Amino acid sequence: MSANEGRIRVLLIEPNPVLLEGIASLLRDESDMKLVGSAMSTLAGVDLLRQVQPNVILLDLELAGTTSAMTVRELRSVDSNASIIVLASYELDPAATSVIQAGAAAVIAKHQLENSLLDVIRTTRAGGTKT
């Protein structure tokens, strides 16, 4: 088995370069995960999704130019197998319900990323949901 087989393939769609690099750094240290691509916009993320075929998509809730629920539906239409985890600015964001209804597997507040993100990725990849 190669080093990449069995690893959780993660695509990150996040417009904030500091947060993008922070999440990439977290993933780099995990032997069971691999960041297969990152994008700073929905359009670039959808294009990249077609190329890298991730298991998990990390998606910023507040991407400019579209509603988050529309983005989740668009990503699901391109790849219905990838689990989508939405990154919200704060817990209990009113948009969280709409993204779950649109097909996201989980919503996590950005202030919880360092403590919870890796567990949420593993849980959603295993077929669970976590909000």
C-alpha angles and dihedrals in degrees: 000000000000122000091256098048113104093012120133107250110217129196115194121204107186129141096203109086093201093053091042091055092044093054091044088054092051091051094047091066095054117093092201096051137064128188101225097180147345133208135183097211140041093245093051090044093054091049091049092046089062091053105041102036099210127196091217132030120201108204130186111233095219106050111157121247102032143041116265093237090054090050092051091050091048092050091047090051090055095044119008092179099063116091114230121217114189119212111215128192091231142004117270093027106175090229091061093084093052094051092049090050089049091056109275113144096211146001121213129184113240093234087062096052098099093050102034114019098091092049091048091051091051093045095050092044089054089055100263129122129224129185 
